[in-house]
Amino acid sequence: MKWGLIGASTIAAQHMIGAIRAQDGNDVVCVLSSDDARGVSFAKTHEIARSTTSLDALLADPDISAVYISTTNEKHKPQALAAIAAGKHVLCEKPLALRVEDAVEMVEAARARGVTFATNHHLRNAGSHLKIKELIQSGRIGDVQAIRVFHAVYLPENLQGWRINSAAAGGGVIADIVVHDADTVRFHLQEDPIDVVAMERSESLGQGVEDTVMSLWTMPSGVMVQTHEGFTLRHAGTGFEVHGTKGSIVARDVMTQRPIGEITLRDSEGSQKIEFETHNLYQRSLGLFVDAVKGNGEPSATGIDGIKSLAVAQAVKQAASSGQRVRVMYGGV
């Protein structure tokens, strides 16, 4: 397939262009940027044939079969709907939209048009998380009782911008990181949070948006989930813990875009280091997307997955703002 990039973004530059080109016969042929000079420079740097400031022009290109959307969050819905109407397959950054009902509209439009639509949740593609899920499903820790997620980092200066100062663009740590953690918990437990309680605040970076949040979720199975997301912690490290009746999985530095980290299995026999595959997360995701376009299986994270991760994040935001326990509303999906 030939791809168009909707957004000359950092993630496209650092991860997605290479992942697309790693798929046999796939290439990026056009990039859309609202800034002409930036688009021209981006295209030259990444050896993309052309750039444009016109979404209509990009979507009118019959050679482009798929688009990757990585603009600011408030632009995802109109851009995705336009791409779907043009018959393009769509891989969209998280969160899919600012509201669950908008994400539902996007997914339903893709279904009606017969195009593949996916959410770019990278963590479920990590060798570490694939191994954690394997350990859970094989019964190595018995019945799961609790999950603890540590995903509080220091947001790099080059990524701050709208993420720390624009609620209108979908900024804030909840929209940026809670959605990833929601998707990862759903991936491991294969169930959806029922309700949440949460507290948020702005410690040092947030300007009109939250930069720190902690929350508790209840799951249908009775599993309790505790999460901590932040933009302000320089040295905390990330982690994912799953505690069960027969043992615990303790993973460190696994909430990342890179294939790194450590997994330890703890049970009555002691502690054991668990090895896992260290493949490129985004290349795996793109491979599954391309297969889905060909009619073989589903993308790693579907549009439905994107709706549900957004729904959890939206409930966390409402709970943190109101101080009340909030039921997660999934928009009927």
mmCIF file of C-alpha atoms in Angstrom:
data_model
loop_
_atom_site.group_PDB
_atom_site.id
_atom_site.type_symbol
_atom_site.label_atom_id
_atom_site.label_comp_id
_atom_site.label_asym_id
_atom_site.label_seq_id
_atom_site.Cartn_x
_atom_site.Cartn_y
_atom_site.Cartn_z
ATOM 1 C CA MET A 1 0.000 0.000 0.000
ATOM 2 C CA LYS A 2 0.902 3.643 -0.429
ATOM 3 C CA TRP A 3 0.308 5.724 2.679
ATOM 4 C CA GLY A 4 -0.472 9.341 3.415
ATOM 5 C CA LEU A 5 0.512 10.895 6.729
ATOM 6 C CA ILE A 6 -2.068 13.260 8.179
ATOM 7 C CA GLY A 7 0.214 15.173 10.514
ATOM 8 C CA ALA A 8 3.964 15.801 10.335
ATOM 9 C CA SER A 9 4.359 14.553 13.895
ATOM 10 C CA THR A 10 7.169 13.411 16.151
ATOM 11 C CA ILE A 11 5.702 9.911 16.473
ATOM 12 C CA ALA A 12 5.453 9.624 12.699
ATOM 13 C CA ALA A 13 9.082 10.641 12.365
ATOM 14 C CA GLN A 14 10.452 8.492 15.178
ATOM 15 C CA HIS A 15 8.352 5.352 14.804
ATOM 16 C CA MET A 16 5.649 5.143 12.175
ATOM 17 C CA ILE A 17 7.410 5.905 8.897
ATOM 18 C CA GLY A 18 9.949 3.175 9.570
ATOM 19 C CA ALA A 19 7.235 0.745 10.676
ATOM 20 C CA ILE A 20 5.227 1.364 7.511
ATOM 21 C CA ARG A 21 8.263 0.934 5.277
ATOM 22 C CA ALA A 22 9.176 -2.289 7.089
ATOM 23 C CA GLN A 23 6.042 -3.873 5.587
ATOM 24 C CA ASP A 24 6.645 -5.488 2.220
ATOM 25 C CA GLY A 25 5.483 -3.205 -0.578
ATOM 26 C CA ASN A 26 4.395 -0.352 1.712
ATOM 27 C CA ASP A 27 5.654 3.223 1.531
ATOM 28 C CA VAL A 28 4.775 6.751 2.611
ATOM 29 C CA VAL A 29 4.212 8.978 -0.411
ATOM 30 C CA CYS A 30 2.652 12.158 0.986
ATOM 31 C CA VAL A 31 2.528 14.106 4.243
ATOM 32 C CA LEU A 32 -0.066 16.689 5.291
ATOM 33 C CA SER A 33 0.982 19.608 7.477
ATOM 34 C CA SER A 34 -0.903 22.813 8.229
ATOM 35 C CA ASP A 35 2.479 24.586 7.918
ATOM 36 C CA ASP A 36 3.769 24.419 4.342
ATOM 37 C CA ALA A 37 7.414 24.990 5.273
ATOM 38 C CA ARG A 38 7.265 22.307 7.957
ATOM 39 C CA GLY A 39 5.660 19.873 5.542
ATOM 40 C CA VAL A 40 8.290 20.472 2.876
ATOM 41 C CA SER A 41 11.104 20.045 5.400
ATOM 42 C CA PHE A 42 9.515 16.911 6.899
ATOM 43 C CA ALA A 43 9.074 15.332 3.480
ATOM 44 C CA LYS A 44 12.676 16.063 2.514
ATOM 45 C CA THR A 45 14.077 14.727 5.777
ATOM 46 C CA HIS A 46 12.106 11.472 5.534
ATOM 47 C CA GLU A 47 12.373 11.000 1.767
ATOM 48 C CA ILE A 48 8.631 11.374 1.198
ATOM 49 C CA ALA A 49 7.754 12.252 -2.378
ATOM 50 C CA ARG A 50 5.551 15.236 -1.611
ATOM 51 C CA SER A 51 3.861 17.340 1.032
ATOM 52 C CA THR A 52 0.597 19.248 1.057
ATOM 53 C CA THR A 53 -1.469 21.551 3.253
ATOM 54 C CA SER A 54 -4.722 20.269 1.722
ATOM 55 C CA LEU A 55 -6.472 17.250 3.184
ATOM 56 C CA ASP A 56 -8.698 17.083 0.107
ATOM 57 C CA ALA A 57 -5.641 16.900 -2.149
ATOM 58 C CA LEU A 58 -4.102 14.069 -0.151
ATOM 59 C CA LEU A 59 -7.339 12.085 -0.070
ATOM 60 C CA ALA A 60 -7.970 12.631 -3.775
ATOM 61 C CA ASP A 61 -4.780 10.763 -4.656
ATOM 62 C CA PRO A 62 -5.896 7.365 -6.023
ATOM 63 C CA ASP A 63 -2.488 5.831 -5.260
ATOM 64 C CA ILE A 64 -2.949 6.363 -1.518
ATOM 65 C CA SER A 65 -4.791 3.428 0.055
ATOM 66 C CA ALA A 66 -4.270 4.178 3.761
ATOM 67 C CA VAL A 67 -3.649 7.108 6.068
ATOM 68 C CA TYR A 68 -2.055 7.452 9.466
ATOM 69 C CA ILE A 69 -3.548 10.281 11.560
ATOM 70 C CA SER A 70 -1.354 11.867 14.245
ATOM 71 C CA THR A 71 -2.612 15.428 14.487
ATOM 72 C CA THR A 72 -3.851 17.005 17.721
ATOM 73 C CA ASN A 73 -6.763 15.149 19.228
ATOM 74 C CA GLU A 74 -9.583 17.513 18.284
ATOM 75 C CA LYS A 75 -8.766 17.040 14.585
ATOM 76 C CA HIS A 76 -8.969 13.239 14.548
ATOM 77 C CA LYS A 77 -12.712 12.959 13.987
ATOM 78 C CA PRO A 78 -13.149 15.263 10.955
ATOM 79 C CA GLN A 79 -9.955 14.010 9.335
ATOM 80 C CA ALA A 80 -10.829 10.354 9.885
ATOM 81 C CA LEU A 81 -14.371 10.800 8.583
ATOM 82 C CA ALA A 82 -13.038 12.518 5.465
ATOM 83 C CA ALA A 83 -10.520 9.712 4.884
ATOM 84 C CA ILE A 84 -13.187 7.053 5.396
ATOM 85 C CA ALA A 85 -15.533 8.802 2.966
ATOM 86 C CA ALA A 86 -12.684 8.773 0.427
ATOM 87 C CA GLY A 87 -12.359 5.009 0.858
ATOM 88 C CA LYS A 88 -9.021 5.059 2.660
ATOM 89 C CA HIS A 89 -8.043 2.614 5.393
ATOM 90 C CA VAL A 90 -7.319 4.504 8.628
ATOM 91 C CA LEU A 91 -4.845 4.021 11.458
ATOM 92 C CA CYS A 92 -5.607 6.749 13.986
ATOM 93 C CA GLU A 93 -3.682 7.878 17.020
ATOM 94 C CA LYS A 94 -5.258 7.631 20.427
ATOM 95 C CA PRO A 95 -7.527 8.976 21.729
ATOM 96 C CA LEU A 96 -9.722 8.547 18.693
ATOM 97 C CA ALA A 97 -11.672 11.697 19.530
ATOM 98 C CA LEU A 98 -12.545 14.037 22.368
ATOM 99 C CA ARG A 99 -15.851 12.292 23.079
ATOM 100 C CA VAL A 100 -16.937 8.663 23.057
ATOM 101 C CA GLU A 101 -19.912 9.383 20.802
ATOM 102 C CA ASP A 102 -17.565 10.905 18.207
ATOM 103 C CA ALA A 103 -15.329 7.821 18.295
ATOM 104 C CA VAL A 104 -18.399 5.615 17.829
ATOM 105 C CA GLU A 105 -19.384 7.671 14.776
ATOM 106 C CA MET A 106 -15.906 7.165 13.285
ATOM 107 C CA VAL A 107 -15.954 3.404 13.798
ATOM 108 C CA GLU A 108 -19.474 3.038 12.426
ATOM 109 C CA ALA A 109 -18.584 5.122 9.367
ATOM 110 C CA ALA A 110 -15.605 2.857 8.637
ATOM 111 C CA ARG A 111 -17.757 -0.250 9.015
ATOM 112 C CA ALA A 112 -20.354 1.138 6.643
ATOM 113 C CA ARG A 113 -17.718 2.140 4.080
ATOM 114 C CA GLY A 114 -15.955 -1.215 4.307
ATOM 115 C CA VAL A 115 -12.510 0.121 5.207
ATOM 116 C CA THR A 116 -10.144 -1.036 7.921
ATOM 117 C CA PHE A 117 -10.038 1.287 10.947
ATOM 118 C CA ALA A 118 -7.624 0.868 13.852
ATOM 119 C CA THR A 119 -6.307 2.655 16.927
ATOM 120 C CA ASN A 120 -2.558 3.101 17.407
ATOM 121 C CA HIS A 121 -2.261 1.529 20.868
ATOM 122 C CA HIS A 122 1.332 0.323 20.832
ATOM 123 C CA LEU A 123 1.723 -1.328 24.246
ATOM 124 C CA ARG A 124 -0.332 -4.427 23.442
ATOM 125 C CA ASN A 125 2.264 -5.119 20.713
ATOM 126 C CA ALA A 126 5.220 -5.193 23.119
ATOM 127 C CA GLY A 127 6.947 -8.507 23.707
ATOM 128 C CA SER A 128 6.770 -7.753 27.421
ATOM 129 C CA HIS A 129 2.987 -7.404 27.444
ATOM 130 C CA LEU A 130 2.470 -10.375 25.155
ATOM 131 C CA LYS A 131 4.478 -12.430 27.662
ATOM 132 C CA ILE A 132 2.531 -11.023 30.639
ATOM 133 C CA LYS A 133 -0.722 -11.980 28.959
ATOM 134 C CA GLU A 134 0.629 -15.463 28.257
ATOM 135 C CA LEU A 135 1.552 -15.895 31.918
ATOM 136 C CA ILE A 136 -1.910 -14.805 33.040
ATOM 137 C CA GLN A 137 -3.751 -17.026 30.576
ATOM 138 C CA SER A 138 -1.608 -20.065 31.366
ATOM 139 C CA GLY A 139 -2.603 -19.837 35.037
ATOM 140 C CA ARG A 140 0.908 -19.201 36.329
ATOM 141 C CA ILE A 141 -0.366 -16.741 38.954
ATOM 142 C CA GLY A 142 -3.784 -18.311 39.554
ATOM 143 C CA ASP A 143 -6.839 -16.083 39.593
ATOM 144 C CA VAL A 144 -6.026 -12.401 39.124
ATOM 145 C CA GLN A 145 -6.857 -10.292 42.161
ATOM 146 C CA ALA A 146 -5.344 -6.885 41.423
ATOM 147 C CA ILE A 147 -3.382 -4.843 38.876
ATOM 148 C CA ARG A 148 -1.167 -1.865 39.616
ATOM 149 C CA VAL A 149 -0.015 0.410 36.798
ATOM 150 C CA PHE A 150 2.784 2.970 37.193
ATOM 151 C CA HIS A 151 2.917 5.222 34.155
ATOM 152 C CA ALA A 152 4.111 8.538 35.559
ATOM 153 C CA VAL A 153 7.035 9.964 33.602
ATOM 154 C CA TYR A 154 8.530 13.352 32.761
ATOM 155 C CA LEU A 155 7.097 14.537 29.467
ATOM 156 C CA PRO A 156 10.002 15.503 27.167
ATOM 157 C CA GLU A 157 10.159 19.195 26.359
ATOM 158 C CA ASN A 158 9.711 18.587 22.625
ATOM 159 C CA LEU A 159 6.367 16.859 23.334
ATOM 160 C CA GLN A 160 4.953 19.374 25.790
ATOM 161 C CA GLY A 161 3.199 22.129 23.816
ATOM 162 C CA TRP A 162 -0.546 21.459 23.485
ATOM 163 C CA ARG A 163 -0.347 18.379 25.734
ATOM 164 C CA ILE A 164 0.207 20.599 28.772
ATOM 165 C CA ASN A 165 -1.668 23.770 27.891
ATOM 166 C CA SER A 166 -4.649 23.117 25.609
ATOM 167 C CA ALA A 167 -7.818 21.461 26.818
ATOM 168 C CA ALA A 168 -9.423 22.335 23.465
ATOM 169 C CA ALA A 169 -6.844 20.237 21.605
ATOM 170 C CA GLY A 170 -7.340 17.326 23.995
ATOM 171 C CA GLY A 171 -4.347 18.016 26.202
ATOM 172 C CA GLY A 172 -3.709 16.615 29.672
ATOM 173 C CA VAL A 173 -2.255 13.400 31.008
ATOM 174 C CA ILE A 174 -5.608 11.614 31.076
ATOM 175 C CA ALA A 175 -6.128 11.882 27.326
ATOM 176 C CA ASP A 176 -2.472 11.153 26.649
ATOM 177 C CA ILE A 177 -1.638 8.260 28.985
ATOM 178 C CA VAL A 178 -4.747 6.923 30.765
ATOM 179 C CA VAL A 179 -6.072 5.763 27.387
ATOM 180 C CA HIS A 180 -2.954 3.611 26.924
ATOM 181 C CA ASP A 181 -3.265 2.116 30.385
ATOM 182 C CA ALA A 182 -6.950 1.411 29.870
ATOM 183 C CA ASP A 183 -6.197 -0.417 26.648
ATOM 184 C CA THR A 184 -3.382 -2.395 28.267
ATOM 185 C CA VAL A 185 -5.503 -3.495 31.233
ATOM 186 C CA ARG A 186 -8.323 -4.503 28.869
ATOM 187 C CA PHE A 187 -5.803 -6.424 26.749
ATOM 188 C CA HIS A 188 -4.620 -8.449 29.727
ATOM 189 C CA LEU A 189 -7.944 -9.100 31.443
ATOM 190 C CA GLN A 190 -10.211 -9.271 28.380
ATOM 191 C CA GLU A 191 -12.897 -7.322 30.215
ATOM 192 C CA ASP A 192 -13.952 -3.693 30.532
ATOM 193 C CA PRO A 193 -13.850 -1.494 33.656
ATOM 194 C CA ILE A 194 -17.261 -0.914 35.231
ATOM 195 C CA ASP A 195 -16.648 2.270 37.201
ATOM 196 C CA VAL A 196 -13.828 4.472 38.478
ATOM 197 C CA VAL A 197 -12.846 6.912 41.183
ATOM 198 C CA ALA A 198 -10.002 9.372 40.624
ATOM 199 C CA MET A 199 -8.081 12.438 41.753
ATOM 200 C CA GLU A 200 -6.159 14.832 39.509
ATOM 201 C CA ARG A 201 -4.024 17.916 39.899
ATOM 202 C CA SER A 202 -1.537 20.154 38.107
ATOM 203 C CA GLU A 203 1.842 19.990 39.800
ATOM 204 C CA SER A 204 4.233 21.925 37.574
ATOM 205 C CA LEU A 205 3.577 21.464 33.852
ATOM 206 C CA GLY A 206 -0.179 21.558 33.418
ATOM 207 C CA GLN A 207 -1.602 24.918 32.340
ATOM 208 C CA GLY A 208 -5.365 24.549 32.327
ATOM 209 C CA VAL A 209 -5.094 20.750 32.097
ATOM 210 C CA GLU A 210 -4.149 18.042 34.587
ATOM 211 C CA ASP A 211 -0.571 16.734 34.621
ATOM 212 C CA THR A 212 -1.059 14.086 37.324
ATOM 213 C CA VAL A 213 -3.863 11.615 38.037
ATOM 214 C CA MET A 214 -4.435 8.550 40.189
ATOM 215 C CA SER A 215 -7.439 6.291 39.852
ATOM 216 C CA LEU A 216 -9.064 3.033 40.973
ATOM 217 C CA TRP A 217 -11.168 0.899 38.662
ATOM 218 C CA THR A 218 -13.513 -1.994 39.358
ATOM 219 C CA MET A 219 -13.735 -4.839 36.851
ATOM 220 C CA PRO A 220 -16.613 -7.260 36.229
ATOM 221 C CA SER A 221 -14.519 -10.131 37.612
ATOM 222 C CA GLY A 222 -13.892 -8.254 40.847
ATOM 223 C CA VAL A 223 -10.276 -7.411 39.999
ATOM 224 C CA MET A 224 -9.205 -4.056 41.415
ATOM 225 C CA VAL A 225 -7.021 -1.811 39.237
ATOM 226 C CA GLN A 226 -4.864 1.035 40.559
ATOM 227 C CA THR A 227 -3.191 3.476 38.173
ATOM 228 C CA HIS A 228 -0.858 6.452 38.439
ATOM 229 C CA GLU A 229 -0.212 8.591 35.375
ATOM 230 C CA GLY A 230 1.813 11.773 35.238
ATOM 231 C CA PHE A 231 3.939 14.162 33.202
ATOM 232 C CA THR A 232 6.065 15.448 36.092
ATOM 233 C CA LEU A 233 8.169 12.597 37.522
ATOM 234 C CA ARG A 234 11.731 12.477 36.198
ATOM 235 C CA HIS A 235 12.992 9.335 37.915
ATOM 236 C CA ALA A 236 10.002 7.164 38.824
ATOM 237 C CA GLY A 237 10.245 4.572 36.069
ATOM 238 C CA THR A 238 7.207 2.717 34.806
ATOM 239 C CA GLY A 239 5.731 -0.610 35.756
ATOM 240 C CA PHE A 240 2.876 -3.062 35.434
ATOM 241 C CA GLU A 241 2.041 -5.530 38.204
ATOM 242 C CA VAL A 242 -0.475 -8.359 38.144
ATOM 243 C CA HIS A 243 -1.166 -10.076 41.467
ATOM 244 C CA GLY A 244 -2.961 -13.409 41.683
ATOM 245 C CA THR A 245 -3.868 -16.177 44.113
ATOM 246 C CA LYS A 246 -0.758 -18.212 43.238
ATOM 247 C CA GLY A 247 1.785 -15.574 42.318
ATOM 248 C CA SER A 248 2.625 -12.118 41.042
ATOM 249 C CA ILE A 249 4.001 -10.697 37.810
ATOM 250 C CA VAL A 250 6.183 -7.656 38.444
ATOM 251 C CA ALA A 251 7.242 -5.830 35.281
ATOM 252 C CA ARG A 252 9.409 -2.705 35.207
ATOM 253 C CA ASP A 253 10.056 -0.182 32.426
ATOM 254 C CA VAL A 254 7.470 -1.800 30.149
ATOM 255 C CA MET A 255 5.092 1.150 29.626
ATOM 256 C CA THR A 256 7.169 2.501 26.775
ATOM 257 C CA GLN A 257 7.509 2.703 23.021
ATOM 258 C CA ARG A 258 10.761 0.760 23.131
ATOM 259 C CA PRO A 259 11.155 -3.050 23.456
ATOM 260 C CA ILE A 260 12.805 -2.889 26.864
ATOM 261 C CA GLY A 261 12.074 -3.745 30.490
ATOM 262 C CA GLU A 262 12.182 -6.654 32.901
ATOM 263 C CA ILE A 263 9.577 -9.172 34.034
ATOM 264 C CA THR A 264 9.819 -11.118 37.295
ATOM 265 C CA LEU A 265 7.478 -13.938 38.270
ATOM 266 C CA ARG A 266 7.093 -14.349 42.031
ATOM 267 C CA ASP A 267 5.426 -17.376 43.619
ATOM 268 C CA SER A 268 5.903 -19.860 46.451
ATOM 269 C CA GLU A 269 9.094 -21.118 44.832
ATOM 270 C CA GLY A 270 10.738 -17.683 44.792
ATOM 271 C CA SER A 271 11.470 -15.174 42.034
ATOM 272 C CA GLN A 272 12.169 -16.009 38.407
ATOM 273 C CA LYS A 273 13.221 -13.652 35.615
ATOM 274 C CA ILE A 274 11.039 -14.105 32.548
ATOM 275 C CA GLU A 275 12.457 -13.587 29.060
ATOM 276 C CA PHE A 276 10.407 -12.049 26.261
ATOM 277 C CA GLU A 277 10.700 -11.038 22.611
ATOM 278 C CA THR A 278 12.216 -7.618 21.866
ATOM 279 C CA HIS A 279 10.668 -6.885 18.474
ATOM 280 C CA ASN A 280 9.692 -3.402 17.289
ATOM 281 C CA LEU A 281 6.225 -2.609 18.699
ATOM 282 C CA TYR A 282 5.084 -0.478 15.790
ATOM 283 C CA GLN A 283 6.295 -2.860 13.115
ATOM 284 C CA ARG A 284 4.198 -5.611 14.687
ATOM 285 C CA SER A 285 1.171 -3.314 14.833
ATOM 286 C CA LEU A 286 1.577 -2.253 11.200
ATOM 287 C CA GLY A 287 1.984 -5.857 10.115
ATOM 288 C CA LEU A 288 -1.339 -6.784 11.687
ATOM 289 C CA PHE A 289 -2.976 -3.710 10.151
ATOM 290 C CA VAL A 290 -1.751 -4.605 6.666
ATOM 291 C CA ASP A 291 -2.941 -8.194 7.158
ATOM 292 C CA ALA A 292 -6.367 -6.903 8.211
ATOM 293 C CA VAL A 293 -6.616 -4.794 5.055
ATOM 294 C CA LYS A 294 -5.953 -7.986 3.086
ATOM 295 C CA GLY A 295 -8.787 -9.702 4.946
ATOM 296 C CA ASN A 296 -6.588 -11.703 7.300
ATOM 297 C CA GLY A 297 -7.537 -11.120 10.939
ATOM 298 C CA GLU A 298 -7.948 -7.824 12.794
ATOM 299 C CA PRO A 299 -5.642 -4.921 13.615
ATOM 300 C CA SER A 300 -3.820 -5.158 16.921
ATOM 301 C CA ALA A 301 -6.139 -2.531 18.425
ATOM 302 C CA THR A 302 -9.421 -2.075 16.606
ATOM 303 C CA GLY A 303 -11.675 0.936 16.515
ATOM 304 C CA ILE A 304 -13.770 -0.692 19.240
ATOM 305 C CA ASP A 305 -10.650 -0.902 21.402
ATOM 306 C CA GLY A 306 -10.132 2.809 20.785
ATOM 307 C CA ILE A 307 -13.694 3.609 21.813
ATOM 308 C CA LYS A 308 -13.348 1.647 25.027
ATOM 309 C CA SER A 309 -10.000 3.122 26.058
ATOM 310 C CA LEU A 310 -11.421 6.599 25.456
ATOM 311 C CA ALA A 311 -14.510 5.730 27.500
ATOM 312 C CA VAL A 312 -12.365 4.755 30.491
ATOM 313 C CA ALA A 313 -10.288 7.929 30.198
ATOM 314 C CA GLN A 314 -13.435 10.038 29.915
ATOM 315 C CA ALA A 315 -14.817 8.427 33.081
ATOM 316 C CA VAL A 316 -11.523 9.022 34.920
ATOM 317 C CA LYS A 317 -11.649 12.690 33.936
ATOM 318 C CA GLN A 318 -15.260 13.024 35.088
ATOM 319 C CA ALA A 319 -14.529 11.250 38.365
ATOM 320 C CA ALA A 320 -11.469 13.392 39.050
ATOM 321 C CA SER A 321 -13.351 16.600 38.269
ATOM 322 C CA SER A 322 -16.455 15.719 40.271
ATOM 323 C CA GLY A 323 -15.019 13.766 43.178
ATOM 324 C CA GLN A 324 -17.674 11.124 42.527
ATOM 325 C CA ARG A 325 -17.593 7.471 41.527
ATOM 326 C CA VAL A 326 -18.370 7.364 37.789
ATOM 327 C CA ARG A 327 -19.683 4.509 35.677
ATOM 328 C CA VAL A 328 -17.840 3.956 32.392
ATOM 329 C CA MET A 329 -20.134 4.541 29.422
ATOM 330 C CA TYR A 330 -19.044 2.770 26.240
ATOM 331 C CA GLY A 331 -21.404 4.366 23.766
ATOM 332 C CA GLY A 332 -23.398 1.211 23.176
ATOM 333 C CA VAL A 333 -20.533 -0.854 21.718
#
